[in-house]
PDB file of C-alpha atoms and ligand atoms in Angstrom:
ATOM      1  CA  MET R 207      25.702  21.851   5.251  1.00 42.00           C
ATOM      2  CA  LYS R 208      24.135  18.700   3.940  1.00 42.00           C
ATOM      3  CA  GLU R 209      24.457  15.733   6.236  1.00 42.00           C
ATOM      4  CA  ARG R 210      26.635  13.152   4.463  1.00 41.00           C
ATOM      5  CA  PRO R 211      27.796  10.709   7.078  1.00 38.00           C
ATOM      6  CA  SER R 212      30.158   7.938   6.137  1.00 36.00           C
ATOM      7  CA  PHE R 213      27.350   5.503   5.826  1.00 40.00           C
ATOM      8  CA  PRO R 214      27.316   2.443   3.657  1.00 38.00           C
ATOM      9  CA  ALA R 215      23.685   2.464   2.627  1.00 45.00           C
ATOM     10  CA  ARG R 216      23.738  -1.287   2.444  1.00 48.00           C
ATOM     11  CA  LEU R 217      23.729  -4.117   4.873  1.00 52.00           C
ATOM     12  CA  ASP R 218      27.105  -5.299   6.044  1.00 43.00           C
ATOM     13  CA  PHE R 219      26.524  -8.821   4.817  1.00 34.00           C
ATOM     14  CA  SER R 220      25.723  -7.641   1.295  1.00 35.00           C
ATOM     15  CA  SER R 221      28.555  -8.040  -1.188  1.00 34.00           C
ATOM     16  CA  SER R 222      27.521  -6.950  -4.680  1.00 34.00           C
ATOM     17  CA  SER R 223      26.837  -3.327  -5.526  1.00 34.00           C
ATOM     18  CA  VAL R 224      23.968  -1.753  -7.430  1.00 33.00           C
ATOM     19  CA  LYS R 225      24.985   0.646 -10.162  1.00 35.00           C
ATOM     20  CA  ALA R 226      23.308   4.026 -10.077  1.00 35.00           C
ATOM     21  CA  LYS R 227      21.072   4.728 -13.065  1.00 37.00           C
ATOM     22  CA  PRO R 228      20.459   8.102 -14.644  1.00 35.00           C
ATOM     23  CA  PRO R 229      17.273   9.658 -13.290  1.00 35.00           C
ATOM     24  CA  LEU R 230      14.080   9.065 -15.229  1.00 37.00           C
ATOM     25  CA  ALA R 231      11.309  11.575 -15.558  1.00 35.00           C
ATOM     26  CA  ILE R 232       8.418  11.060 -13.194  1.00 36.00           C
ATOM     27  CA  ALA R 233       4.952  11.804 -14.445  1.00 37.00           C
ATOM     28  CA  ALA R 234       2.677  13.288 -11.835  1.00 38.00           C
ATOM     29  CA  LEU R 235      -0.847  12.080 -11.124  1.00 37.00           C
ATOM     30  CA  GLY R 236      -3.268  13.289 -13.763  1.00 34.00           C
ATOM     31  CA  ALA R 237      -0.696  13.338 -16.534  1.00 34.00           C
ATOM     32  CA  GLN R 238      -2.461  10.587 -18.470  1.00 39.00           C
ATOM     33  CA  PRO R 239      -5.783  12.063 -19.576  1.00 37.00           C
ATOM     34  CA  GLY R 240      -8.109   9.729 -21.388  1.00 38.00           C
ATOM     35  CA  ARG R 241      -6.393   6.564 -20.199  1.00 39.00           C
ATOM     36  CA  GLN R 242      -8.810   3.654 -19.921  1.00 40.00           C
ATOM     37  CA  VAL R 243      -9.097   2.055 -16.523  1.00 39.00           C
ATOM     38  CA  SER R 244     -10.999  -1.014 -15.437  1.00 42.00           C
ATOM     39  CA  ALA R 245     -14.334  -0.781 -13.641  1.00 38.00           C
ATOM     40  CA  PRO R 246     -14.222  -0.540  -9.849  1.00 41.00           C
ATOM     41  CA  GLN R 247     -14.527  -3.851  -8.062  1.00 44.00           C
ATOM     42  CA  LEU R 248     -17.536  -4.566  -5.951  1.00 45.00           C
ATOM     43  CA  PRO R 249     -17.041  -5.913  -2.454  1.00 50.00           C
ATOM     44  CA  SER R 250     -18.789  -9.138  -3.394  1.00 52.00           C
ATOM     45  CA  GLY R 251     -18.295 -12.182  -1.200  1.00 55.00           C
ATOM     46  CA  LEU R 252     -17.953 -10.216   2.022  1.00 62.00           C
ATOM     47  CA  GLY R 253     -21.597  -9.862   2.890  1.00 58.00           C
ATOM     48  CA  LEU R 254     -23.232  -6.503   3.459  1.00 49.00           C
ATOM     49  CA  ASP R 255     -20.780  -5.150   5.962  1.00 80.00           C
ATOM     50  CA  SER R 256     -17.042  -5.604   5.706  1.00 91.00           C
ATOM     51  CA  SER R 257     -16.312  -3.555   8.819  1.00 94.00           C
ATOM     52  CA  ALA R 258     -16.813  -6.547  11.139  1.00 95.00           C
ATOM     53  CA  VAL R 259     -14.244  -8.609   9.286  1.00 96.00           C
ATOM     54  CA  ARG R 260     -11.865  -5.635   9.273  1.00 97.00           C
ATOM     55  CA  GLN R 261     -12.382  -5.258  12.991  1.00 97.00           C
ATOM     56  CA  SER R 262     -11.399  -8.868  13.501  1.00 96.00           C
ATOM     57  CA  MET R 263      -8.301  -8.340  11.321  1.00 98.00           C
ATOM     58  CA  VAL R 264      -7.339  -5.390  13.529  1.00 98.00           C
ATOM     59  CA  LYS R 265      -7.787  -7.520  16.660  1.00 98.00           C
ATOM     60  CA  LYS R 266      -5.359 -10.049  15.194  1.00 98.00           C
ATOM     61  CA  LEU R 267      -2.876  -7.289  14.339  1.00 98.00           C
ATOM     62  CA  ALA R 268      -3.053  -6.072  17.927  1.00 98.00           C
ATOM     63  CA  ALA R 269      -2.549  -9.649  19.161  1.00 98.00           C
ATOM     64  CA  GLN R 270       0.554  -9.854  16.924  1.00 97.00           C
ATOM     65  CA  GLY R 271       1.987  -6.860  18.754  1.00 98.00           C
ATOM     66  CA  ILE R 272       0.867  -3.773  16.843  1.00 98.00           C
ATOM     67  CA  THR R 273       0.163  -1.207  19.567  1.00 98.00           C
ATOM     68  CA  ASP R 274      -0.014   2.131  17.711  1.00 98.00           C
ATOM     69  CA  THR R 275      -3.683   3.045  17.898  1.00 98.00           C
ATOM     70  CA  TRP R 276      -3.380   5.419  14.932  1.00 98.00           C
ATOM     71  CA  VAL R 277      -2.089   2.578  12.774  1.00 98.00           C
ATOM     72  CA  LEU R 278      -4.783   0.197  14.000  1.00 98.00           C
ATOM     73  CA  GLU R 279      -7.443   2.802  13.262  1.00 98.00           C
ATOM     74  CA  ALA R 280      -6.140   3.339   9.725  1.00 98.00           C
ATOM     75  CA  MET R 281      -6.115  -0.432   9.159  1.00 98.00           C
ATOM     76  CA  ARG R 282      -9.709  -0.512  10.381  1.00 98.00           C
ATOM     77  CA  THR R 283     -10.678   2.279   8.005  1.00 97.00           C
ATOM     78  CA  VAL R 284      -9.129   1.279   4.680  1.00 97.00           C
ATOM     79  CA  GLU R 285     -11.125  -1.359   2.830  1.00 97.00           C
ATOM     80  CA  ARG R 286      -8.487  -3.815   1.669  1.00 97.00           C
ATOM     81  CA  HIS R 287     -10.991  -5.808  -0.355  1.00 96.00           C
ATOM     82  CA  ARG R 288     -11.245  -2.909  -2.795  1.00 96.00           C
ATOM     83  CA  PHE R 289      -7.586  -3.397  -3.735  1.00 98.00           C
ATOM     84  CA  VAL R 290      -7.663  -7.064  -4.766  1.00 97.00           C
ATOM     85  CA  ASP R 291      -9.276  -8.856  -7.694  1.00 96.00           C
ATOM     86  CA  SER R 292     -12.857  -9.938  -7.165  1.00 94.00           C
ATOM     87  CA  ALA R 293     -11.834 -13.626  -7.056  1.00 96.00           C
ATOM     88  CA  LEU R 294      -9.648 -12.889  -4.014  1.00 96.00           C
ATOM     89  CA  VAL R 295     -12.051 -10.675  -2.079  1.00 95.00           C
ATOM     90  CA  GLY R 296     -12.835 -13.516   0.334  1.00 94.00           C
ATOM     91  CA  GLN R 297      -9.172 -13.566   1.422  1.00 96.00           C
ATOM     92  CA  ALA R 298      -8.752  -9.801   1.592  1.00 96.00           C
ATOM     93  CA  TYR R 299      -8.673  -9.659   5.392  1.00 97.00           C
ATOM     94  CA  GLU R 300      -6.441 -12.654   5.956  1.00 96.00           C
ATOM     95  CA  ASP R 301      -2.888 -11.866   6.950  1.00 96.00           C
ATOM     96  CA  THR R 302      -1.504 -12.899   3.625  1.00 97.00           C
ATOM     97  CA  SER R 303      -0.014 -11.303   0.552  1.00 96.00           C
ATOM     98  CA  LEU R 304      -2.117 -11.755  -2.593  1.00 97.00           C
ATOM     99  CA  PRO R 305      -1.363 -11.436  -6.313  1.00 97.00           C
ATOM    100  CA  ILE R 306      -2.256  -8.055  -7.858  1.00 98.00           C
ATOM    101  CA  GLY R 307      -1.108  -8.766 -11.419  1.00 97.00           C
ATOM    102  CA  LEU R 308       2.157  -8.329 -13.332  1.00 97.00           C
ATOM    103  CA  GLY R 309       3.867 -10.723 -10.933  1.00 97.00           C
ATOM    104  CA  GLN R 310       3.454  -8.366  -7.952  1.00 98.00           C
ATOM    105  CA  THR R 311       1.667  -8.773  -4.628  1.00 97.00           C
ATOM    106  CA  ILE R 312      -0.255  -6.686  -2.121  1.00 97.00           C
ATOM    107  CA  SER R 313       1.668  -6.785   1.164  1.00 96.00           C
ATOM    108  CA  LYS R 314       0.327  -8.653   4.192  1.00 97.00           C
ATOM    109  CA  PRO R 315      -1.659  -6.445   6.606  1.00 98.00           C
ATOM    110  CA  GLY R 316       0.723  -7.552   9.357  1.00 98.00           C
ATOM    111  CA  VAL R 317       3.728  -6.242   7.439  1.00 98.00           C
ATOM    112  CA  VAL R 318       2.003  -3.024   6.340  1.00 98.00           C
ATOM    113  CA  SER R 319       1.032  -2.187   9.915  1.00 98.00           C
ATOM    114  CA  ARG R 320       4.439  -3.204  11.291  1.00 98.00           C
ATOM    115  CA  MET R 321       6.309  -0.976   8.832  1.00 98.00           C
ATOM    116  CA  ILE R 322       4.025   2.014   9.319  1.00 98.00           C
ATOM    117  CA  GLU R 323       4.224   1.595  13.092  1.00 98.00           C
ATOM    118  CA  LEU R 324       8.010   1.738  12.770  1.00 98.00           C
ATOM    119  CA  LEU R 325       7.728   4.878  10.624  1.00 98.00           C
ATOM    120  CA  ARG R 326       5.531   6.542  13.231  1.00 98.00           C
ATOM    121  CA  GLN R 327       7.611   5.598  16.267  1.00 97.00           C
ATOM    122  CA  GLY R 328       8.184   8.699  18.347  1.00 94.00           C
ATOM    123  CA  VAL R 329       6.005  10.900  16.123  1.00 95.00           C
ATOM    124  CA  PRO R 330       3.222  12.409  18.249  1.00 92.00           C
ATOM    125  CA  GLY R 331       0.743  13.307  15.493  1.00 95.00           C
ATOM    126  CA  LYS R 332       0.538  12.859  11.764  1.00 97.00           C
ATOM    127  CA  LEU R 333       3.656  12.186   9.750  1.00 98.00           C
ATOM    128  CA  GLY R 334       4.773  15.009   7.476  1.00 98.00           C
ATOM    129  CA  ARG R 335       5.586  14.197   3.847  1.00 98.00           C
ATOM    130  CA  VAL R 336       6.001  10.498   3.125  1.00 98.00           C
ATOM    131  CA  LEU R 337       7.556   8.788   0.096  1.00 99.00           C
ATOM    132  CA  GLU R 338       6.453   5.255  -0.744  1.00 99.00           C
ATOM    133  CA  ILE R 339       8.374   3.209  -3.291  1.00 98.00           C
ATOM    134  CA  GLY R 340       6.186   0.554  -4.912  1.00 98.00           C
ATOM    135  CA  THR R 341       2.558   1.694  -5.098  1.00 98.00           C
ATOM    136  CA  GLY R 342       1.398  -1.695  -6.338  1.00 98.00           C
ATOM    137  CA  CYS R 343      -2.384  -1.766  -6.019  1.00 98.00           C
ATOM    138  CA  GLY R 344      -2.334   1.314  -3.779  1.00 98.00           C
ATOM    139  CA  TYR R 345      -3.386  -0.311  -0.503  1.00 98.00           C
ATOM    140  CA  GLN R 346      -0.452   0.760   1.642  1.00 98.00           C
ATOM    141  CA  ALA R 347      -0.593   4.220   0.069  1.00 98.00           C
ATOM    142  CA  ALA R 348      -4.214   4.450   1.205  1.00 98.00           C
ATOM    143  CA  VAL R 349      -3.265   3.498   4.764  1.00 98.00           C
ATOM    144  CA  LEU R 350      -0.400   6.004   4.728  1.00 98.00           C
ATOM    145  CA  SER R 351      -2.691   8.755   3.467  1.00 98.00           C
ATOM    146  CA  GLN R 352      -4.692   8.433   6.707  1.00 98.00           C
ATOM    147  CA  LEU R 353      -1.571   9.007   8.781  1.00 98.00           C
ATOM    148  CA  ALA R 354       0.479  11.580   6.866  1.00 98.00           C
ATOM    149  CA  ASN R 355       0.068  15.122   5.648  1.00 98.00           C
ATOM    150  CA  GLU R 356       1.238  14.226   2.135  1.00 98.00           C
ATOM    151  CA  VAL R 357       2.017  10.907   0.496  1.00 98.00           C
ATOM    152  CA  TYR R 358       4.036  10.542  -2.709  1.00 98.00           C
ATOM    153  CA  SER R 359       3.868   6.980  -4.013  1.00 98.00           C
ATOM    154  CA  ILE R 360       5.918   5.778  -6.981  1.00 98.00           C
ATOM    155  CA  GLU R 361       5.330   2.729  -9.165  1.00 98.00           C
ATOM    156  CA  ARG R 362       7.507   1.576 -12.087  1.00 98.00           C
ATOM    157  CA  LEU R 363       4.853  -0.612 -13.772  1.00 98.00           C
ATOM    158  CA  ARG R 364       2.373   1.425 -15.780  1.00 98.00           C
ATOM    159  CA  GLY R 365      -0.354  -1.222 -15.429  1.00 98.00           C
ATOM    160  CA  LEU R 366      -0.219  -1.118 -11.631  1.00 98.00           C
ATOM    161  CA  HIS R 367       0.120   2.659 -11.490  1.00 98.00           C
ATOM    162  CA  ASP R 368      -3.153   2.863 -13.442  1.00 98.00           C
ATOM    163  CA  LYS R 369      -4.780   0.172 -11.316  1.00 98.00           C
ATOM    164  CA  ALA R 370      -3.838   1.995  -8.118  1.00 98.00           C
ATOM    165  CA  ARG R 371      -5.265   5.236  -9.457  1.00 98.00           C
ATOM    166  CA  GLU R 372      -8.560   3.475 -10.066  1.00 98.00           C
ATOM    167  CA  ASN R 373      -8.506   1.627  -6.727  1.00 98.00           C
ATOM    168  CA  LEU R 374      -7.850   4.842  -4.819  1.00 98.00           C
ATOM    169  CA  ARG R 375     -10.438   6.989  -6.554  1.00 96.00           C
ATOM    170  CA  HIS R 376     -13.144   6.262  -3.983  1.00 94.00           C
ATOM    171  CA  LEU R 377     -11.037   7.662  -1.152  1.00 94.00           C
ATOM    172  CA  HIS R 378     -10.795  11.190  -2.590  1.00 95.00           C
ATOM    173  CA  GLN R 379      -7.545  11.696  -0.700  1.00 95.00           C
ATOM    174  CA  ALA R 380      -6.195  15.017  -1.963  1.00 97.00           C
ATOM    175  CA  ASN R 381      -2.974  14.415  -0.011  1.00 98.00           C
ATOM    176  CA  LEU R 382      -2.092  11.278  -1.998  1.00 98.00           C
ATOM    177  CA  HIS R 383       0.038  11.719  -5.112  1.00 98.00           C
ATOM    178  CA  LEU R 384       0.629   8.780  -7.435  1.00 98.00           C
ATOM    179  CA  LEU R 385       3.747   8.907  -9.566  1.00 98.00           C
ATOM    180  CA  PHE R 386       4.840   6.735 -12.464  1.00 98.00           C
ATOM    181  CA  GLY R 387       8.601   6.420 -12.355  1.00 98.00           C
ATOM    182  CA  ASP R 388      11.640   4.573 -11.115  1.00 98.00           C
ATOM    183  CA  GLY R 389      11.487   4.763  -7.352  1.00 98.00           C
ATOM    184  CA  MET R 390      15.189   3.906  -7.083  1.00 98.00           C
ATOM    185  CA  GLU R 391      15.716   7.593  -7.821  1.00 98.00           C
ATOM    186  CA  GLY R 392      13.232   8.635  -5.155  1.00 98.00           C
ATOM    187  CA  TYR R 393      11.255  11.754  -6.020  1.00 98.00           C
ATOM    188  CA  ALA R 394      13.405  14.805  -5.485  1.00 98.00           C
ATOM    189  CA  LEU R 395      10.603  17.307  -6.105  1.00 97.00           C
ATOM    190  CA  GLY R 396       8.801  16.220  -2.931  1.00 97.00           C
ATOM    191  CA  ALA R 397      11.933  16.035  -0.753  1.00 98.00           C
ATOM    192  CA  PRO R 398      12.811  16.232   2.048  1.00 98.00           C
ATOM    193  CA  TYR R 399      10.614  13.462   3.428  1.00 98.00           C
ATOM    194  CA  ALA R 400       9.810  12.866   7.065  1.00 98.00           C
ATOM    195  CA  ALA R 401       9.478   9.200   6.215  1.00 98.00           C
ATOM    196  CA  ILE R 402      10.349   6.861   3.352  1.00 99.00           C
ATOM    197  CA  ILE R 403       8.917   3.371   3.021  1.00 99.00           C
ATOM    198  CA  ALA R 404       9.746   0.782   0.384  1.00 98.00           C
ATOM    199  CA  ALA R 405       7.475  -2.092  -0.599  1.00 98.00           C
ATOM    200  CA  ALA R 406      10.148  -3.803  -2.704  1.00 97.00           C
ATOM    201  CA  GLY R 407      13.547  -5.088  -1.630  1.00 97.00           C
ATOM    202  CA  GLY R 408      16.853  -4.285  -3.310  1.00 96.00           C
ATOM    203  CA  GLU R 409      20.475  -5.206  -2.735  1.00 94.00           C
ATOM    204  CA  ALA R 410      20.994  -1.935  -0.873  1.00 96.00           C
ATOM    205  CA  VAL R 411      19.179   1.236   0.079  1.00 98.00           C
ATOM    206  CA  PRO R 412      19.646   3.649  -2.849  1.00 98.00           C
ATOM    207  CA  GLN R 413      21.625   6.762  -1.961  1.00 98.00           C
ATOM    208  CA  ALA R 414      18.823   8.930  -3.422  1.00 98.00           C
ATOM    209  CA  TRP R 415      16.504   7.810  -0.621  1.00 98.00           C
ATOM    210  CA  ILE R 416      19.049   8.730   2.028  1.00 98.00           C
ATOM    211  CA  ASP R 417      19.622  12.101   0.358  1.00 98.00           C
ATOM    212  CA  GLN R 418      15.879  12.801   0.198  1.00 98.00           C
ATOM    213  CA  LEU R 419      15.211  11.858   3.830  1.00 98.00           C
ATOM    214  CA  ALA R 420      14.747  14.879   6.088  1.00 98.00           C
ATOM    215  CA  MET R 421      16.977  15.411   9.102  1.00 98.00           C
ATOM    216  CA  GLY R 422      15.187  13.566  11.909  1.00 98.00           C
ATOM    217  CA  GLY R 423      13.403  11.425   9.338  1.00 98.00           C
ATOM    218  CA  ARG R 424      13.122   7.655   9.199  1.00 98.00           C
ATOM    219  CA  LEU R 425      13.312   5.153   6.368  1.00 98.00           C
ATOM    220  CA  VAL R 426      11.943   1.603   6.541  1.00 98.00           C
ATOM    221  CA  ALA R 427      12.794  -0.829   3.750  1.00 98.00           C
ATOM    222  CA  PRO R 428      13.368  -4.488   3.021  1.00 98.00           C
ATOM    223  CA  VAL R 429      16.980  -5.090   1.970  1.00 97.00           C
ATOM    224  CA  SER R 430      18.369  -8.294   0.583  1.00 92.00           C
ATOM    225  CA  ALA R 431      20.737 -10.197   2.800  1.00 85.00           C
ATOM    226  CA  GLY R 432      23.418 -10.440   0.121  1.00 76.00           C
ATOM    227  CA  ALA R 433      25.108 -13.152  -1.900  1.00 75.00           C
ATOM    228  CA  ASN R 434      25.701 -15.382   1.113  1.00 77.00           C
ATOM    229  CA  SER R 435      21.984 -15.654   1.824  1.00 80.00           C
ATOM    230  CA  PRO R 436      20.310 -15.615  -1.596  1.00 78.00           C
ATOM    231  CA  GLY R 437      16.632 -14.789  -1.559  1.00 81.00           C
ATOM    232  CA  LYS R 438      16.702 -13.603   2.074  1.00 93.00           C
ATOM    233  CA  GLN R 439      15.669 -10.100   3.049  1.00 96.00           C
ATOM    234  CA  ALA R 440      15.567  -8.189   6.309  1.00 97.00           C
ATOM    235  CA  LEU R 441      13.635  -5.117   7.377  1.00 97.00           C
ATOM    236  CA  VAL R 442      16.001  -2.199   7.822  1.00 98.00           C
ATOM    237  CA  VAL R 443      15.285   1.046   9.676  1.00 98.00           C
ATOM    238  CA  ILE R 444      17.486   4.054   8.972  1.00 98.00           C
ATOM    239  CA  ASP R 445      17.242   7.202  11.087  1.00 98.00           C
ATOM    240  CA  LYS R 446      18.844  10.410   9.841  1.00 98.00           C
ATOM    241  CA  THR R 447      20.140  12.217  12.890  1.00 98.00           C
ATOM    242  CA  PRO R 448      22.463  15.211  13.357  1.00 98.00           C
ATOM    243  CA  GLN R 449      25.067  12.661  14.511  1.00 98.00           C
ATOM    244  CA  GLY R 450      24.736  10.662  11.315  1.00 98.00           C
ATOM    245  CA  LEU R 451      22.730   7.744  10.046  1.00 98.00           C
ATOM    246  CA  LYS R 452      21.634   5.057  12.437  1.00 98.00           C
ATOM    247  CA  GLN R 453      20.779   1.694  10.923  1.00 98.00           C
ATOM    248  CA  THR R 454      18.843  -1.053  12.647  1.00 97.00           C
ATOM    249  CA  VAL R 455      18.346  -4.457  11.054  1.00 96.00           C
ATOM    250  CA  LEU R 456      15.156  -6.166  12.161  1.00 97.00           C
ATOM    251  CA  GLU R 457      13.353  -9.386  11.283  1.00 96.00           C
ATOM    252  CA  GLY R 458      13.457 -11.303   8.034  1.00 96.00           C
ATOM    253  CA  VAL R 459      10.802 -10.399   5.460  1.00 96.00           C
ATOM    254  CA  HIS R 460       9.768 -11.423   1.981  1.00 95.00           C
ATOM    255  CA  PHE R 461       9.104  -8.703  -0.577  1.00 96.00           C
ATOM    256  CA  VAL R 462       9.093  -8.567  -4.367  1.00 95.00           C
ATOM    257  CA  PRO R 463      12.385  -7.301  -5.821  1.00 96.00           C
ATOM    258  CA  LEU R 464      13.175  -3.636  -6.261  1.00 97.00           C
ATOM    259  CA  LYS R 465      13.899  -3.176  -9.970  1.00 97.00           C
ATOM    260  CA  SER R 466      15.167  -0.221 -11.934  1.00 96.00           C
ATOM    261  CA  GLY R 467      13.636   1.291 -15.043  1.00 96.00           C
ATOM    262  CA  LEU R 468      10.040   1.493 -16.192  1.00 97.00           C
ATOM    263  CA  ALA R 469       7.771  -1.125 -17.729  1.00 97.00           C
TER     264      ALA R 469
HETATM  265  N1  SAH A 146       2.493  -1.236  -1.327  1.00 88.38           N
HETATM  266  C1  SAH A 146       1.973  -2.138  -2.303  1.00 88.38           C
HETATM  267  C2  SAH A 146       2.870  -3.335  -2.484  1.00 88.38           C
HETATM  268  C3  SAH A 146       3.155  -3.593  -3.915  1.00 88.38           C
HETATM  269  S1  SAH A 146       4.417  -4.760  -4.246  1.00 88.38           S
HETATM  270  C4  SAH A 146       0.551  -2.524  -2.000  1.00 88.38           C
HETATM  271  O1  SAH A 146       0.024  -2.099  -0.986  1.00 88.38           O
HETATM  272  O2  SAH A 146      -0.039  -3.208  -2.814  1.00 88.38           O
HETATM  273  C5  SAH A 146       5.791  -3.710  -4.579  1.00 88.38           C
HETATM  274  C6  SAH A 146       5.695  -2.874  -5.808  1.00 88.38           C
HETATM  275  O3  SAH A 146       6.975  -2.242  -5.971  1.00 88.38           O
HETATM  276  C7  SAH A 146       5.441  -3.605  -7.119  1.00 88.38           C
HETATM  277  O4  SAH A 146       4.267  -3.110  -7.681  1.00 88.38           O
HETATM  278  C8  SAH A 146       6.645  -3.282  -7.982  1.00 88.38           C
HETATM  279  O5  SAH A 146       6.355  -3.074  -9.350  1.00 88.38           O
HETATM  280  C9  SAH A 146       7.131  -1.999  -7.341  1.00 88.38           C
HETATM  281  N2  SAH A 146       8.523  -1.637  -7.620  1.00 88.38           N
HETATM  282  C10 SAH A 146       9.626  -2.433  -7.677  1.00 88.38           C
HETATM  283  N3  SAH A 146      10.712  -1.701  -7.970  1.00 88.38           N
HETATM  284  C11 SAH A 146      10.292  -0.402  -8.086  1.00 88.38           C
HETATM  285  C12 SAH A 146      10.940   0.832  -8.392  1.00 88.38           C
HETATM  286  N4  SAH A 146      12.264   0.906  -8.649  1.00 88.38           N
HETATM  287  N5  SAH A 146      10.204   1.942  -8.438  1.00 88.38           N
HETATM  288  C13 SAH A 146       8.873   1.915  -8.199  1.00 88.38           C
HETATM  289  N6  SAH A 146       8.201   0.780  -7.918  1.00 88.38           N
HETATM  290  C14 SAH A 146       8.896  -0.362  -7.861  1.00 88.38           C
END
């Protein structure tokens, strides 16, 4: 029997509800032959070797409290400067979010590592199948691909979906699947997921995500704090256990909004 605990997939302090939308088709990676993409960015402005500056970023992450050595190693490996515009390359290893176009931002390394550490808590080896909502420029997807057997990452903005595809090309990660679609619906074809991570914050956690989470799986997402605290979001962890869903509300965060539909 499918686990359907009496769980309000929203924070208690949230008041308004999000209407479910009919599912939209999701185009799999490779479904856009002949699409023009911009030229890969060169790691200009970082000197000959960016690994030293990445190493110092990782030291700072560890000092901030990230202890999962797998996560730290993945953060050391993935070249964040390849995911930002050339004008911002000099800031690529600062713990800051940066614009990636279309009004969106690449998440701070501190937040990326924090969320992935939460996803991995209690998992001895690699994560199984992971769903990411909000590919953006593809950076977090790249980090996840180092730590999971399969990663499905959905983006609703065509321009960023294409940009991520180009940014990720150099990694040749066969386990990373980029999808163009409305992530509010999740991606049922890849379900169930051992882990679900959202890079955009909505009023509530969509029921589709809960449904597509595997038993024993964990979801980490920013959720808005509701009408009483406009603009505020908190990180929420949801564990799907045989006893039901367990929700933990953690620190305040600041993510771009989760929106429905494609653009
Ligand atoms: N993980 C990204 C962060 C991108 S910002 C990175 O590493 O760069 C969050 C992204 O979520 C934005 O690109 C935004 O367009 C996307 N987004 C918002 N709502 C969405 C939805 N319903 N489905 C898919 N993507 C969504």
